[in-house]
Amino acid sequence: TAAQRQDLVRCTTCGRSFAQDVLLRHDPICRKIFNKKRKPFNSLKQRLQGTEIMTVKKQPPQKGDIRFVFLFFPLQKQPVKKSNWRQHHEDLIHAIRSARQVTKALKEGRPLPPPPPPSINPDYIQCPHCSRRFNEAAAQRHIKFCEEQAARRAFAAKATGQ
């Protein structure tokens, strides 16, 4: 085996070692394989092969198509909400500090400190009827509901008062 190892020659393409006569056969095949670009494997095509499911090709939008108009000429830009990560971070730090104070008070047997005041999220909308705060989507639903409830309560109070 030591004599055979000395006769081995390295392939310049793949780096494997072969005997001289084998390398003459290997080299053209190796160059042919390594110079080819492999197509990316399409697992969807593979899964659907042989089934009755038809693949739907998306066609590019035509100029007269309404989707084309909105795709290239949007009506108005969506307002980008400003990130308030710093406020969230500070709220988290205050919550951790107050939790540590509670733990320390429990260990030492002292009375518990008062809870930290709740932070107000500036992105939330306040309900004019009940003063609760909601995100935009929930606020739209809630304010309508709360307005109806307030009207019912007012009507019930008026009816019982008369």
mmCIF file of C-alpha atoms in Angstrom:
data_model
loop_
_atom_site.group_PDB
_atom_site.id
_atom_site.type_symbol
_atom_site.label_atom_id
_atom_site.label_comp_id
_atom_site.label_asym_id
_atom_site.label_seq_id
_atom_site.Cartn_x
_atom_site.Cartn_y
_atom_site.Cartn_z
ATOM 1 C CA THR A 1 0.000 0.000 0.000
ATOM 2 C CA ALA A 2 2.941 2.394 0.645
ATOM 3 C CA ALA A 3 4.178 1.872 -2.906
ATOM 4 C CA GLN A 4 0.705 2.567 -4.266
ATOM 5 C CA ARG A 5 0.434 5.835 -2.311
ATOM 6 C CA GLN A 6 3.572 7.174 -3.885
ATOM 7 C CA ASP A 7 2.161 6.659 -7.376
ATOM 8 C CA LEU A 8 -1.025 8.667 -6.638
ATOM 9 C CA VAL A 9 -1.543 11.978 -8.392
ATOM 10 C CA ARG A 10 -3.946 14.685 -7.208
ATOM 11 C CA CYS A 11 -6.869 15.785 -9.415
ATOM 12 C CA THR A 12 -6.637 19.534 -10.038
ATOM 13 C CA THR A 13 -10.444 19.913 -10.059
ATOM 14 C CA CYS A 14 -11.675 17.986 -7.014
ATOM 15 C CA GLY A 15 -8.440 17.386 -5.072
ATOM 16 C CA ARG A 16 -8.813 13.606 -4.790
ATOM 17 C CA SER A 17 -5.825 11.330 -5.413
ATOM 18 C CA PHE A 18 -5.748 8.737 -8.184
ATOM 19 C CA ALA A 19 -3.278 6.507 -9.957
ATOM 20 C CA GLN A 20 -1.930 8.056 -13.156
ATOM 21 C CA ASP A 21 -3.902 5.789 -15.526
ATOM 22 C CA VAL A 22 -7.153 6.277 -13.560
ATOM 23 C CA LEU A 23 -6.617 10.044 -13.434
ATOM 24 C CA LEU A 24 -6.547 10.152 -17.244
ATOM 25 C CA ARG A 25 -10.101 8.736 -17.282
ATOM 26 C CA HIS A 26 -11.282 10.720 -14.220
ATOM 27 C CA ASP A 27 -10.069 14.195 -15.207
ATOM 28 C CA PRO A 28 -12.403 14.918 -18.175
ATOM 29 C CA ILE A 29 -15.427 13.568 -16.299
ATOM 30 C CA CYS A 30 -14.563 15.582 -13.186
ATOM 31 C CA ARG A 31 -14.125 18.812 -15.160
ATOM 32 C CA LYS A 32 -17.443 18.235 -16.907
ATOM 33 C CA ILE A 33 -19.285 17.681 -13.609
ATOM 34 C CA PHE A 34 -17.701 20.527 -11.659
ATOM 35 C CA ASN A 35 -18.166 23.083 -14.433
ATOM 36 C CA LYS A 36 -21.921 22.464 -14.621
ATOM 37 C CA LYS A 37 -24.240 24.750 -12.658
ATOM 38 C CA ARG A 38 -26.843 22.800 -10.747
ATOM 39 C CA LYS A 39 -30.418 23.980 -10.967
ATOM 40 C CA PRO A 40 -31.998 24.779 -7.598
ATOM 41 C CA PHE A 41 -34.210 21.943 -6.420
ATOM 42 C CA ASN A 42 -37.914 22.765 -6.597
ATOM 43 C CA SER A 43 -39.604 20.717 -3.870
ATOM 44 C CA LEU A 44 -43.066 22.008 -4.819
ATOM 45 C CA LYS A 45 -42.673 20.678 -8.337
ATOM 46 C CA GLN A 46 -41.413 17.374 -6.967
ATOM 47 C CA ARG A 47 -44.361 17.022 -4.566
ATOM 48 C CA LEU A 48 -46.966 17.901 -7.207
ATOM 49 C CA GLN A 49 -45.489 15.611 -9.837
ATOM 50 C CA GLY A 50 -47.952 12.848 -10.653
ATOM 51 C CA THR A 51 -50.902 14.484 -8.886
ATOM 52 C CA GLU A 52 -53.939 16.167 -10.346
ATOM 53 C CA ILE A 53 -53.091 19.517 -8.757
ATOM 54 C CA MET A 54 -52.328 22.116 -11.370
ATOM 55 C CA THR A 55 -49.624 24.652 -10.736
ATOM 56 C CA VAL A 56 -50.802 28.211 -11.253
ATOM 57 C CA LYS A 57 -48.323 30.593 -12.806
ATOM 58 C CA LYS A 58 -48.627 34.198 -11.732
ATOM 59 C CA GLN A 59 -48.792 36.501 -14.687
ATOM 60 C CA PRO A 60 -47.231 39.953 -14.483
ATOM 61 C CA PRO A 61 -49.798 42.756 -14.140
ATOM 62 C CA GLN A 62 -50.971 44.405 -17.353
ATOM 63 C CA LYS A 63 -50.954 48.183 -17.764
ATOM 64 C CA GLY A 64 -54.770 48.435 -17.712
ATOM 65 C CA ASP A 65 -55.036 46.229 -14.615
ATOM 66 C CA ILE A 66 -56.041 48.040 -11.405
ATOM 67 C CA ARG A 67 -53.416 46.069 -9.468
ATOM 68 C CA PHE A 68 -50.780 47.566 -11.747
ATOM 69 C CA VAL A 69 -51.936 51.070 -10.897
ATOM 70 C CA PHE A 70 -51.807 50.487 -7.119
ATOM 71 C CA LEU A 71 -48.538 48.611 -7.412
ATOM 72 C CA PHE A 72 -46.703 51.438 -9.128
ATOM 73 C CA PHE A 73 -48.793 54.457 -8.088
ATOM 74 C CA PRO A 74 -50.071 54.037 -4.520
ATOM 75 C CA LEU A 75 -52.818 56.437 -3.464
ATOM 76 C CA GLN A 76 -51.051 57.667 -0.362
ATOM 77 C CA LYS A 77 -48.117 56.619 1.711
ATOM 78 C CA GLN A 78 -48.796 54.857 4.976
ATOM 79 C CA PRO A 79 -47.535 56.892 7.929
ATOM 80 C CA VAL A 80 -44.552 55.204 9.501
ATOM 81 C CA LYS A 81 -44.995 54.798 13.225
ATOM 82 C CA LYS A 82 -42.137 56.034 15.323
ATOM 83 C CA SER A 83 -40.559 53.287 17.380
ATOM 84 C CA ASN A 84 -40.774 53.838 21.113
ATOM 85 C CA TRP A 85 -38.404 51.063 22.137
ATOM 86 C CA ARG A 86 -36.599 53.345 24.584
ATOM 87 C CA GLN A 87 -39.811 53.923 26.563
ATOM 88 C CA HIS A 88 -40.510 50.169 26.622
ATOM 89 C CA HIS A 89 -36.951 49.539 27.799
ATOM 90 C CA GLU A 90 -37.220 52.070 30.625
ATOM 91 C CA ASP A 91 -40.579 50.580 31.692
ATOM 92 C CA LEU A 92 -38.973 47.149 31.824
ATOM 93 C CA ILE A 93 -36.083 48.444 33.945
ATOM 94 C CA HIS A 94 -38.504 50.128 36.391
ATOM 95 C CA ALA A 95 -40.578 46.946 36.636
ATOM 96 C CA ILE A 96 -37.475 44.873 37.401
ATOM 97 C CA ARG A 97 -36.316 47.347 40.056
ATOM 98 C CA SER A 98 -39.710 47.371 41.765
ATOM 99 C CA ALA A 99 -39.803 43.555 41.701
ATOM 100 C CA ARG A 100 -36.381 43.470 43.373
ATOM 101 C CA GLN A 101 -37.621 45.879 46.057
ATOM 102 C CA VAL A 102 -40.614 43.617 46.725
ATOM 103 C CA THR A 103 -38.377 40.545 46.970
ATOM 104 C CA LYS A 104 -36.001 42.369 49.318
ATOM 105 C CA ALA A 105 -38.904 43.574 51.494
ATOM 106 C CA LEU A 106 -40.302 40.040 51.726
ATOM 107 C CA LYS A 107 -36.914 38.634 52.805
ATOM 108 C CA GLU A 108 -36.405 41.325 55.426
ATOM 109 C CA GLY A 109 -40.008 41.213 56.660
ATOM 110 C CA ARG A 110 -40.689 44.887 55.912
ATOM 111 C CA PRO A 111 -43.995 46.144 54.472
ATOM 112 C CA LEU A 112 -44.242 45.965 50.707
ATOM 113 C CA PRO A 113 -43.438 49.107 48.700
ATOM 114 C CA PRO A 114 -46.245 50.649 46.627
ATOM 115 C CA PRO A 115 -46.553 49.287 43.074
ATOM 116 C CA PRO A 116 -45.041 51.387 40.293
ATOM 117 C CA PRO A 117 -47.453 53.641 38.405
ATOM 118 C CA PRO A 118 -48.676 52.156 35.134
ATOM 119 C CA SER A 119 -46.967 53.475 32.038
ATOM 120 C CA ILE A 120 -49.158 55.047 29.371
ATOM 121 C CA ASN A 121 -48.538 53.899 25.824
ATOM 122 C CA PRO A 122 -48.723 56.964 23.538
ATOM 123 C CA ASP A 123 -49.855 54.773 20.623
ATOM 124 C CA TYR A 124 -53.059 53.826 22.434
ATOM 125 C CA ILE A 125 -56.312 55.737 21.985
ATOM 126 C CA GLN A 126 -58.378 56.637 25.043
ATOM 127 C CA CYS A 127 -62.097 55.860 25.030
ATOM 128 C CA PRO A 128 -64.086 59.073 25.726
ATOM 129 C CA HIS A 129 -66.787 57.112 27.610
ATOM 130 C CA CYS A 130 -64.853 54.852 29.986
ATOM 131 C CA SER A 131 -61.310 56.342 29.787
ATOM 132 C CA ARG A 132 -59.720 52.976 28.983
ATOM 133 C CA ARG A 133 -56.948 52.813 26.376
ATOM 134 C CA PHE A 134 -56.819 50.564 23.296
ATOM 135 C CA ASN A 135 -54.757 50.112 20.151
ATOM 136 C CA GLU A 136 -56.227 51.556 16.940
ATOM 137 C CA ALA A 137 -58.152 48.498 15.737
ATOM 138 C CA ALA A 138 -59.548 47.637 19.157
ATOM 139 C CA ALA A 139 -60.371 51.291 19.868
ATOM 140 C CA GLN A 140 -62.553 51.541 16.765
ATOM 141 C CA ARG A 141 -64.547 48.497 17.848
ATOM 142 C CA HIS A 142 -64.676 49.422 21.526
ATOM 143 C CA ILE A 143 -65.672 53.079 21.175
ATOM 144 C CA LYS A 144 -68.741 52.145 19.092
ATOM 145 C CA PHE A 145 -69.719 49.505 21.643
ATOM 146 C CA CYS A 146 -69.050 51.755 24.642
ATOM 147 C CA GLU A 147 -71.048 54.601 23.087
ATOM 148 C CA GLU A 148 -74.071 52.311 22.665
ATOM 149 C CA GLN A 149 -73.698 51.085 26.254
ATOM 150 C CA ALA A 150 -73.477 54.652 27.593
ATOM 151 C CA ALA A 151 -76.621 55.594 25.650
ATOM 152 C CA ARG A 152 -78.444 52.549 27.067
ATOM 153 C CA ARG A 153 -77.344 53.394 30.616
ATOM 154 C CA ALA A 154 -78.467 57.011 30.188
ATOM 155 C CA PHE A 155 -81.830 55.892 28.785
ATOM 156 C CA ALA A 156 -82.293 53.371 31.632
ATOM 157 C CA ALA A 157 -81.432 55.992 34.248
ATOM 158 C CA LYS A 158 -83.853 58.462 32.656
ATOM 159 C CA ALA A 159 -86.615 55.836 32.508
ATOM 160 C CA THR A 160 -86.222 54.787 36.148
ATOM 161 C CA GLY A 161 -85.868 58.385 37.332
ATOM 162 C CA GLN A 162 -89.190 59.477 35.793
#
